[in-house]
Backbone as JSON, one array per atom type, in Angstrom:
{
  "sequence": "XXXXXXXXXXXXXXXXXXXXXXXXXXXXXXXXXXXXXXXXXXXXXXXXXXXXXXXXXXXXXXXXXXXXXXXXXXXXXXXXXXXXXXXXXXXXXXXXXXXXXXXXXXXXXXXXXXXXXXXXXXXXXXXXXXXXXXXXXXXXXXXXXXXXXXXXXXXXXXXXXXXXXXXXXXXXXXXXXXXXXXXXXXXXXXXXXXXXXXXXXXXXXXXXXXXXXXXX",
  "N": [[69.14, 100.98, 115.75], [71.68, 98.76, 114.58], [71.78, 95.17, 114.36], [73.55, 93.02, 115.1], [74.86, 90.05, 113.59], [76.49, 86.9, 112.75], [79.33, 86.05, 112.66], [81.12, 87.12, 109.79], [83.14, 85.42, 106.51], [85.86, 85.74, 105.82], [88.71, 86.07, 104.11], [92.09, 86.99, 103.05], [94.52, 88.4, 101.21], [97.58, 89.47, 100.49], [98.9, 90.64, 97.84], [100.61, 92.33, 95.64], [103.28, 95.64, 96.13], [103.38, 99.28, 95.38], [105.28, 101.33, 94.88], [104.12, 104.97, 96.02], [104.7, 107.53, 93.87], [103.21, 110.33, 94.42], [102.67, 111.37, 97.2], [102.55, 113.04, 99.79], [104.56, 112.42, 101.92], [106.88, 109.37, 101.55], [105.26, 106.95, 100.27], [104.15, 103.55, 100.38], [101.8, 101.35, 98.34], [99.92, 98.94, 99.18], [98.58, 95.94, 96.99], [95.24, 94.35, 97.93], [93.73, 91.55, 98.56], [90.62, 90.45, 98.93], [88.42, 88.06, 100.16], [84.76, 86.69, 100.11], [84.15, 83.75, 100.45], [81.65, 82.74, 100.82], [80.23, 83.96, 98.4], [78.45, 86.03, 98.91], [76.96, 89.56, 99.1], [78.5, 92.28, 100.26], [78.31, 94.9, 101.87], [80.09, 97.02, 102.73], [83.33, 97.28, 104.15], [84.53, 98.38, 107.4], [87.6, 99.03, 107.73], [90.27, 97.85, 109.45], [93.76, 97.7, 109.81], [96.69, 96.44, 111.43], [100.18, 96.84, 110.4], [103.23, 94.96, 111.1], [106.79, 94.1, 111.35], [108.82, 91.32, 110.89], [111.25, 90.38, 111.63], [112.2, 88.13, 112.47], [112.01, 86.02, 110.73], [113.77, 86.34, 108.33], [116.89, 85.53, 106.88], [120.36, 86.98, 107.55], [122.84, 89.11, 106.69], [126.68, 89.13, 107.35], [127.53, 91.9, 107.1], [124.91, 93.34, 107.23], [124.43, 92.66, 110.32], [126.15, 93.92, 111.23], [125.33, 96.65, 111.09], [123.04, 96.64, 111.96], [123.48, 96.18, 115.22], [122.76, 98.04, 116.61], [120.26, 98.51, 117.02], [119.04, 95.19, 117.98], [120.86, 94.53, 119.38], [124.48, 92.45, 120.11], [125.18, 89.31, 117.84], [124.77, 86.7, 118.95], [123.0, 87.19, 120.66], [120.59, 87.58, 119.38], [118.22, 85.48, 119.8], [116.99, 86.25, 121.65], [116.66, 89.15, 121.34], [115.42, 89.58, 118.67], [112.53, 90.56, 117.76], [108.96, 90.88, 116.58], [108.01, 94.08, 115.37], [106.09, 97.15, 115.43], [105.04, 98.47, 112.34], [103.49, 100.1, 110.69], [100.07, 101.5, 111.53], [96.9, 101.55, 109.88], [93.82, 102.56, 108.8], [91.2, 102.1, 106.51], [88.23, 102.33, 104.15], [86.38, 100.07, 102.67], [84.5, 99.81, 99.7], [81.36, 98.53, 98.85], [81.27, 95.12, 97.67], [81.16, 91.91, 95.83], [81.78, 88.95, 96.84], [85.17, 88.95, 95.86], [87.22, 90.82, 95.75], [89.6, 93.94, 95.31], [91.49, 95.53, 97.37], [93.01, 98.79, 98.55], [96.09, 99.3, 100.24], [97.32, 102.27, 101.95], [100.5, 102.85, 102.98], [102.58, 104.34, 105.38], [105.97, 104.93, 105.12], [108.92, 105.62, 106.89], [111.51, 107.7, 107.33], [113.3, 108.54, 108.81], [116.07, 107.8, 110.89], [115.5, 107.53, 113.71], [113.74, 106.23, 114.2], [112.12, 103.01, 114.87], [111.77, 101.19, 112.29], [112.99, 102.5, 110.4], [115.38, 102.05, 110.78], [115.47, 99.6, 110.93], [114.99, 98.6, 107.83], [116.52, 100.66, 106.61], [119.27, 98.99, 107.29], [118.87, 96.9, 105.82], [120.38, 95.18, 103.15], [119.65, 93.43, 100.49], [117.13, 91.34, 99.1], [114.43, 90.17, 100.91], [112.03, 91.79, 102.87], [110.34, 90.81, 105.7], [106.8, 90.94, 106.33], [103.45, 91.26, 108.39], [100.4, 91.36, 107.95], [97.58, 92.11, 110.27], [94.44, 92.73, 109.96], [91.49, 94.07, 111.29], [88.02, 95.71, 112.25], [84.94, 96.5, 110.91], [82.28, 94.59, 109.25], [79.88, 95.18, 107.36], [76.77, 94.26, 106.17], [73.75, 93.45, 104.28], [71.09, 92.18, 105.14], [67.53, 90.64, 105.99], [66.1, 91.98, 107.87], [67.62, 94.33, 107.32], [70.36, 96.65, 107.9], [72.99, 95.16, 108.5], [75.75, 94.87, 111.0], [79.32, 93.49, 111.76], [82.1, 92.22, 112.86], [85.23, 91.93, 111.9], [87.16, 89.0, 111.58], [88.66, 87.65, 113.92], [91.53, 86.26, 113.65], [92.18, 87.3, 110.7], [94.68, 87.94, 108.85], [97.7, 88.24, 106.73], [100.19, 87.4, 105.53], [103.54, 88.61, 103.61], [105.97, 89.02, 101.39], [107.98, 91.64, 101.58], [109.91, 93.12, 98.8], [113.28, 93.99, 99.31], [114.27, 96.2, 97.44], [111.86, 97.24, 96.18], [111.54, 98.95, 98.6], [113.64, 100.24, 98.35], [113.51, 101.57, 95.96], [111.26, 103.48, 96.93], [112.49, 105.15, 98.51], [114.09, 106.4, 96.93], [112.65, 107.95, 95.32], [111.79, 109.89, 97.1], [114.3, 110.54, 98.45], [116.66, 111.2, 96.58], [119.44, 109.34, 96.13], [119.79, 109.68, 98.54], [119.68, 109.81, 102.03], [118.08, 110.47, 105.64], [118.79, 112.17, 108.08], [118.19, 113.17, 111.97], [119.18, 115.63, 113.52], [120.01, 116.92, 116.84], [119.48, 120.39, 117.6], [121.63, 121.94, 119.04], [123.77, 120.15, 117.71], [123.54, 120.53, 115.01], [123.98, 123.12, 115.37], [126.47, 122.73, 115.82], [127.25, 121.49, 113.6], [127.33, 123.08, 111.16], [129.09, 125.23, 112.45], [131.61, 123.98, 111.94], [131.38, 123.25, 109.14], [131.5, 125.66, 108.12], [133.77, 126.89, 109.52], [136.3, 125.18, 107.99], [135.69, 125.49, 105.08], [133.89, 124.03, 104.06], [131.98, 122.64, 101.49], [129.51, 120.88, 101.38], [127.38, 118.49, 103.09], [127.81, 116.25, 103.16], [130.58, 116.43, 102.91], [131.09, 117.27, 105.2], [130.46, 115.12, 107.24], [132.13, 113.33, 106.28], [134.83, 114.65, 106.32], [134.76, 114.46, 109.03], [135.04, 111.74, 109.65], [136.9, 110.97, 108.85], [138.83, 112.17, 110.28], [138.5, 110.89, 112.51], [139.39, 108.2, 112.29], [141.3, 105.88, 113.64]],
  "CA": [[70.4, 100.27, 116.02], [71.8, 97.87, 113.5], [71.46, 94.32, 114.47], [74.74, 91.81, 114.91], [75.05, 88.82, 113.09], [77.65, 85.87, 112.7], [81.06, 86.63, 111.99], [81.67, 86.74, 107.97], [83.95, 83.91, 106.74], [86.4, 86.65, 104.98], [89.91, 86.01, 103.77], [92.73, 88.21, 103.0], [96.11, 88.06, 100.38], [98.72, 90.54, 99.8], [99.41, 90.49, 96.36], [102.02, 93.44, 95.96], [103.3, 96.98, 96.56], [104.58, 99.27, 94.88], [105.9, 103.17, 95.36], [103.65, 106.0, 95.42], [105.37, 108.67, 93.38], [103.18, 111.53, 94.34], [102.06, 111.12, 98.23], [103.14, 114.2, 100.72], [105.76, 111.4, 102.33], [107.13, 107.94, 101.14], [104.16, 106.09, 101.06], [103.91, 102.54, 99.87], [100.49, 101.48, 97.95], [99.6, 97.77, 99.08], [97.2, 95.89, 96.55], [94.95, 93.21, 99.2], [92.52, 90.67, 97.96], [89.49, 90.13, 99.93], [87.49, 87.19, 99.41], [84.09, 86.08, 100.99], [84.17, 82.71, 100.26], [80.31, 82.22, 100.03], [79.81, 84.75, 97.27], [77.2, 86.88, 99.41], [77.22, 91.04, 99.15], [78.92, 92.76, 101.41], [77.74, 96.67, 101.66], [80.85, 97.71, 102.8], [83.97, 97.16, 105.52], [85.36, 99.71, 108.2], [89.07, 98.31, 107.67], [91.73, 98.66, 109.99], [95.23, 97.17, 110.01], [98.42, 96.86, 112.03], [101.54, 95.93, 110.01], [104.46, 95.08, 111.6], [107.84, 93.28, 110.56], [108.94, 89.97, 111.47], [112.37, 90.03, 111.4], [112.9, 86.65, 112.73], [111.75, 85.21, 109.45], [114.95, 86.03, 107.28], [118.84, 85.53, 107.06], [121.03, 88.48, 107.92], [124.46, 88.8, 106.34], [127.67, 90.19, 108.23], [127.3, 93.42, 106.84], [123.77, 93.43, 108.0], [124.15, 92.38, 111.57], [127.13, 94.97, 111.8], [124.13, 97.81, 111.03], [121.68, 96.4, 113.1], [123.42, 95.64, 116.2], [122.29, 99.36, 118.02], [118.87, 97.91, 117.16], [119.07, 94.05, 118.59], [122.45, 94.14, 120.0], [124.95, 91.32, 119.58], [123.85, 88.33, 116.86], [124.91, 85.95, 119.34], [121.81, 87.1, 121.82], [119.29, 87.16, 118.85], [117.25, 84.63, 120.1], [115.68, 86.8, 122.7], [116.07, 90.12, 120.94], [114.72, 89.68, 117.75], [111.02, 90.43, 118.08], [108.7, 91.75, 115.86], [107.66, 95.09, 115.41], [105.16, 98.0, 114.14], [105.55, 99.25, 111.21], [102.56, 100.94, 110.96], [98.55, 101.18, 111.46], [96.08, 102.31, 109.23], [92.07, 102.2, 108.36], [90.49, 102.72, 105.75], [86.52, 102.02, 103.77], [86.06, 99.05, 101.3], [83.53, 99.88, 99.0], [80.27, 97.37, 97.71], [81.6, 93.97, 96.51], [80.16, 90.62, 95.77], [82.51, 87.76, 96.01], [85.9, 89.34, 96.18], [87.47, 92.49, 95.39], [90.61, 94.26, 95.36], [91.52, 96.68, 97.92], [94.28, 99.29, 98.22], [96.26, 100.07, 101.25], [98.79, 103.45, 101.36], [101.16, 102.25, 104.22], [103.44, 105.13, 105.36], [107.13, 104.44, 105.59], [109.85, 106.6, 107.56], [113.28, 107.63, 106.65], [113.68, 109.41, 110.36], [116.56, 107.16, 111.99], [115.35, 107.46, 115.23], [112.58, 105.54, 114.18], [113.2, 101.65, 114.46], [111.03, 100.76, 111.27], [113.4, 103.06, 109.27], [116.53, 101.86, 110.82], [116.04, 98.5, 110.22], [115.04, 98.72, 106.56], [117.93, 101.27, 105.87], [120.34, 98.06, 107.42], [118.85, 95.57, 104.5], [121.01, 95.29, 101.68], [119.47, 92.26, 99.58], [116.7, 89.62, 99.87], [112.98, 91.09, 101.39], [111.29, 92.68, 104.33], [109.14, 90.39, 106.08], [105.64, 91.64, 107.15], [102.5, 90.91, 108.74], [99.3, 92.33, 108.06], [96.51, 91.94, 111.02], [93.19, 93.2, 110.02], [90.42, 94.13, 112.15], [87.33, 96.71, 111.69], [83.56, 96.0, 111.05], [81.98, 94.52, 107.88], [78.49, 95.85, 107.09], [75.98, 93.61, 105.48], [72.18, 93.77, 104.54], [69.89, 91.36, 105.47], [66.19, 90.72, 105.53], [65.83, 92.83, 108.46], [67.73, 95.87, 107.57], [71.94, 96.53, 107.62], [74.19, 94.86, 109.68], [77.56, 94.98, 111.46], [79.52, 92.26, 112.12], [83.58, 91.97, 113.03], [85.88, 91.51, 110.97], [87.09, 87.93, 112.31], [90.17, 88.32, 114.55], [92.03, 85.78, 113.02], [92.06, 87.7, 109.66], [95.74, 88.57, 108.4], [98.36, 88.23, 105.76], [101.93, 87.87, 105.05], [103.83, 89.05, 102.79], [107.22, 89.51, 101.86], [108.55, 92.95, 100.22], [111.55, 93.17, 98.33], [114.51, 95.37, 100.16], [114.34, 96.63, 96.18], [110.97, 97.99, 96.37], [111.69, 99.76, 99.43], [114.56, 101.69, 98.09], [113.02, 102.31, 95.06], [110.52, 104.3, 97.17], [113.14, 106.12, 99.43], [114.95, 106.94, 95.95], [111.73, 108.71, 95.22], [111.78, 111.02, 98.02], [115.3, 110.92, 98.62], [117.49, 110.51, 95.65], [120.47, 109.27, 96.48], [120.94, 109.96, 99.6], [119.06, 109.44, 103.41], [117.51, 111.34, 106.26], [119.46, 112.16, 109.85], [117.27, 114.5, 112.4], [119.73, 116.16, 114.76], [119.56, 117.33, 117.67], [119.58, 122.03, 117.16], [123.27, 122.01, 119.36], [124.68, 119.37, 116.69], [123.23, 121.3, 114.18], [124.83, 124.39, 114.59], [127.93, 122.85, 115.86], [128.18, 121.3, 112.27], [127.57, 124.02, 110.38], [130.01, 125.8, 112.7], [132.9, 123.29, 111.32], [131.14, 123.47, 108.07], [132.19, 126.91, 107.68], [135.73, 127.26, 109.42], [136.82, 124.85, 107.28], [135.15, 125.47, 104.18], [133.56, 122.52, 103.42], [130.96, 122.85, 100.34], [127.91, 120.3, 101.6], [126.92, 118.16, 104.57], [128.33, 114.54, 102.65], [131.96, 116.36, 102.72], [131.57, 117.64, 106.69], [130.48, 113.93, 107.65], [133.82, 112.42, 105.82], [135.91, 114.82, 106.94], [134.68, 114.16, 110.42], [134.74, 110.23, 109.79], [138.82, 110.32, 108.59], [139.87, 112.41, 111.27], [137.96, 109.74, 113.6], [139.99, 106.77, 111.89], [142.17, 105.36, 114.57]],
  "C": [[70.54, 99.06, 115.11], [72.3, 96.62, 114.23], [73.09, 93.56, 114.64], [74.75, 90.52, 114.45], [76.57, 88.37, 113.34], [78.49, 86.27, 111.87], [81.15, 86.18, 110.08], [83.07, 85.75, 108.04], [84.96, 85.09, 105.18], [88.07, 85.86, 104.77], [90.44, 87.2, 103.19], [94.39, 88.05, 102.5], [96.72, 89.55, 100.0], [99.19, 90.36, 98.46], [100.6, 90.86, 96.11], [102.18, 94.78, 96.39], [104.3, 97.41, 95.71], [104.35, 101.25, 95.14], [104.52, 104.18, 95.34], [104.23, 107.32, 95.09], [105.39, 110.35, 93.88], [102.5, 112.04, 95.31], [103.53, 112.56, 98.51], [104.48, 113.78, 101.24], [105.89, 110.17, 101.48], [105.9, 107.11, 101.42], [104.25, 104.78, 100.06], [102.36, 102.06, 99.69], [100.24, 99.74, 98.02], [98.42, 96.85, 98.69], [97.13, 94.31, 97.39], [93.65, 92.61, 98.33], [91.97, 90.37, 99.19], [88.3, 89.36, 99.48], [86.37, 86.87, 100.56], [83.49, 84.76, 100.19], [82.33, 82.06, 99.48], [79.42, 83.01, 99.23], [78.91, 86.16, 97.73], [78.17, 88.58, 99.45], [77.72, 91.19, 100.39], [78.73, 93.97, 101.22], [79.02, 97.86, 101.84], [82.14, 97.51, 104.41], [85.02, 98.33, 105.89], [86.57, 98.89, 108.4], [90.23, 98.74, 108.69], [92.63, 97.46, 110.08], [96.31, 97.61, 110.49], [99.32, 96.22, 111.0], [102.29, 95.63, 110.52], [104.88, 93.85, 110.46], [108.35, 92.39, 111.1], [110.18, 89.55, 111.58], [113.38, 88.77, 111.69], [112.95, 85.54, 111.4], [113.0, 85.33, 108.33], [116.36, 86.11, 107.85], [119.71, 86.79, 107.35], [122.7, 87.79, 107.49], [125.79, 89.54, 107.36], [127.39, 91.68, 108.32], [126.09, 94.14, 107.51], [123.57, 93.38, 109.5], [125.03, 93.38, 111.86], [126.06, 96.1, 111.99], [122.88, 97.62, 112.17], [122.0, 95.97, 114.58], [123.21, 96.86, 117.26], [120.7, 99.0, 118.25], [118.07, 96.58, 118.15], [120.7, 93.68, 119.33], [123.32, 93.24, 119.15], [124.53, 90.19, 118.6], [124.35, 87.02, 118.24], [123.5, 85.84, 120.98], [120.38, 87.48, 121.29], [118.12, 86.94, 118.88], [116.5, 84.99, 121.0], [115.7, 88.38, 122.37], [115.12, 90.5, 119.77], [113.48, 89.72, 117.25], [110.14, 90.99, 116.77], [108.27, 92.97, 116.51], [106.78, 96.2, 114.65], [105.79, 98.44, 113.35], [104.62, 100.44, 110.56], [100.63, 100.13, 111.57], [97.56, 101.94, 110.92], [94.75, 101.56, 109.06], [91.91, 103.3, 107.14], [88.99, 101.64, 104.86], [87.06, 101.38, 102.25], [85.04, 99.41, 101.17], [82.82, 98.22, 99.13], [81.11, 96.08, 97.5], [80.66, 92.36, 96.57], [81.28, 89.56, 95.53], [84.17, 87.7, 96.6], [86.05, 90.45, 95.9], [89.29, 92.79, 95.76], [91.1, 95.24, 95.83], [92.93, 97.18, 98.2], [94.71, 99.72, 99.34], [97.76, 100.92, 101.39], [99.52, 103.47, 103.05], [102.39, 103.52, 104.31], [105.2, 105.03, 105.84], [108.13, 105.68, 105.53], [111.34, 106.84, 107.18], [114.07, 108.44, 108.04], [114.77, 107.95, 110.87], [116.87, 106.61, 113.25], [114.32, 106.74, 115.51], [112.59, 103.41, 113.92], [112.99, 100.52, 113.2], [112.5, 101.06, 110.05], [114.92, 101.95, 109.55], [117.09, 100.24, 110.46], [115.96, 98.11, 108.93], [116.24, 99.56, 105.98], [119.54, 99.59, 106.08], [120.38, 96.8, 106.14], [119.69, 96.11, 103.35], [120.69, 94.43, 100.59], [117.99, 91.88, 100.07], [115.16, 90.68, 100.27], [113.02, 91.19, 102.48], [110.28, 91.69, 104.71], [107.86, 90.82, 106.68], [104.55, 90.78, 107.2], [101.39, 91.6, 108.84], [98.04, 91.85, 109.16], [95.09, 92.82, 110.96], [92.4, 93.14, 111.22], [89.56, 95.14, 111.38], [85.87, 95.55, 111.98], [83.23, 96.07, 109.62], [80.23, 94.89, 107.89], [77.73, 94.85, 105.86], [74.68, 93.64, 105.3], [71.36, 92.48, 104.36], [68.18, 91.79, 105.18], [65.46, 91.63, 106.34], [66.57, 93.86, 108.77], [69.43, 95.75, 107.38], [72.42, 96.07, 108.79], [75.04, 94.63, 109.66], [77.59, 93.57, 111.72], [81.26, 92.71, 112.13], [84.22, 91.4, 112.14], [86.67, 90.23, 112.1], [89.31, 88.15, 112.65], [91.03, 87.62, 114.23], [92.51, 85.91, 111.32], [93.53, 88.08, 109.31], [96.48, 87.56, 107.88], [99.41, 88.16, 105.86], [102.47, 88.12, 103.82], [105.31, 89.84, 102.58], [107.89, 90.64, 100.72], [109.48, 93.09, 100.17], [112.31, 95.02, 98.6], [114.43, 96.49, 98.72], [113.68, 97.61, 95.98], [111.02, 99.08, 96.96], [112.75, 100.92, 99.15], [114.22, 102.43, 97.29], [111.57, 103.37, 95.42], [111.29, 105.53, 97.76], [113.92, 107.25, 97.87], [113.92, 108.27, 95.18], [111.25, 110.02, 95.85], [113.15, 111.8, 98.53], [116.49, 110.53, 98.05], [118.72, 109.95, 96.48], [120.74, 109.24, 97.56], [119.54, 109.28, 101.16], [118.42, 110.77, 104.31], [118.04, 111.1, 107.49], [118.81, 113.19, 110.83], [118.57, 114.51, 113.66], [119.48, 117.33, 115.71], [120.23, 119.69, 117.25], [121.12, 122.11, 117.63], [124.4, 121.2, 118.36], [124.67, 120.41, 115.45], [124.21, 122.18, 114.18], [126.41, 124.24, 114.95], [128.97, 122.27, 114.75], [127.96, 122.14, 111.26], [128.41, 125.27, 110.39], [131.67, 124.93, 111.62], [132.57, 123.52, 110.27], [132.23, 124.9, 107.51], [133.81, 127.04, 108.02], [135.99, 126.48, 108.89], [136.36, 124.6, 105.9], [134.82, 124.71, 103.5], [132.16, 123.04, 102.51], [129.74, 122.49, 100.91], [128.31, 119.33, 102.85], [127.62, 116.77, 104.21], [130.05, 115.49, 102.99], [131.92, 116.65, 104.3], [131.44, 116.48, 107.62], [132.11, 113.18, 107.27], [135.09, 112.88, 106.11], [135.78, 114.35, 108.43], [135.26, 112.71, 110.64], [135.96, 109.73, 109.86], [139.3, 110.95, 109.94], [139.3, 111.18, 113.19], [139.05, 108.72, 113.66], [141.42, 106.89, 113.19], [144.21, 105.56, 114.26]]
}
């Protein structure tokens, strides 16, 4: 059984992120600096992180609060909906380092609308994404009597703010141009029923016709 020692004196910076081109889904690739302050080896840390988004931290324009009010309601009741939220949670294994090091984390981001990560990043139009990274896990060190664990110190996390820019330029990657809507199988075939009796070409012209004959 491997031994417990005193909490490592670790730190932890978000540098940047940027698209991964050629992941199964949209995945964002976040590079993290990890420093142990008093130079000593570290053998290796079992990494895990929650992200979430902080949305109390930036400005919201008209346009913006019009999109986001199925999310937080009204802007005038804000102040007690606006919470944060996950965005995701992932682990993964830092190699060896001595000192600091530079570790990589592939954060998976949603384009499902039903999902409230996606819906409030599809509402940004400008300006960044606020986030919060909270580490945890176990760091592995070797001593004079053998390897040991130790906690990653619960006070360990990051901010970091990613540009609305970034984020599209990942969705644009998976989904040129356009977005992702999951409907329910009865919608489905009751728009590909209209689709057809009125011979509409693609799914952008059976939304707009739907949208004018809406208009008041």
């Amino acid at each position: 059984m491997m031994p417990a020692t005193a909490m490592p004196r670790l730190t932890f910076r978000v540098e940047d992120a940027r698209p991964e081109p050629y992941a199964q889904a949209p995945t964002m690739t976040f590079s993290v600096r990890i420093v142990e302050p008093d130079g000593a080896d570290v053998e290796s840390i079992a990494l895990g992180c929650q992200v979430r988004i902080e949305p109390q931290r930036r400005r919201y324009q008209p346009q913006e609060q019009e999109l986001l009010a199925d999310l937080f309601g009204e802007p005038d009741r804000w102040g007690q909906t606006v919470r944060p939220f996950l965005l995701a949670q992932i682990s993964t294994l830092v190699p060896r380092f001595a000192g600091s090091c530079r570790a990589e984390l592939a954060i998976p981001f949603s384009y499902d609308l039903e999902v409230a990560s996606a819906r409030y990043l599809h509402a940004l139009g400008e300006g960044s994404v606020p986030l919060i990274f909270l580490f945890s896990g176990t760091v592995f060190r070797t001593g004079a009597d053998g390897l040991r664990a130790s906690p990653v110190p619960w006070q360990c996390e990051a901010r970091f703010e990613l540009p609305v820019a970034t984020w599209r330029a990942l969705m644009d990657v998976y989904f040129p141009g356009g977005g992702w809507l999951r409907l329910g199988r009865e919608a489905l075939d009751g728009l590909t029923r209209y689709k057809a009796g009125r011979g509409l070409l693609g799914w952008d012209e059976v939304v707009a016709d739907l949208l004018e004959r809406a208009k008041p």
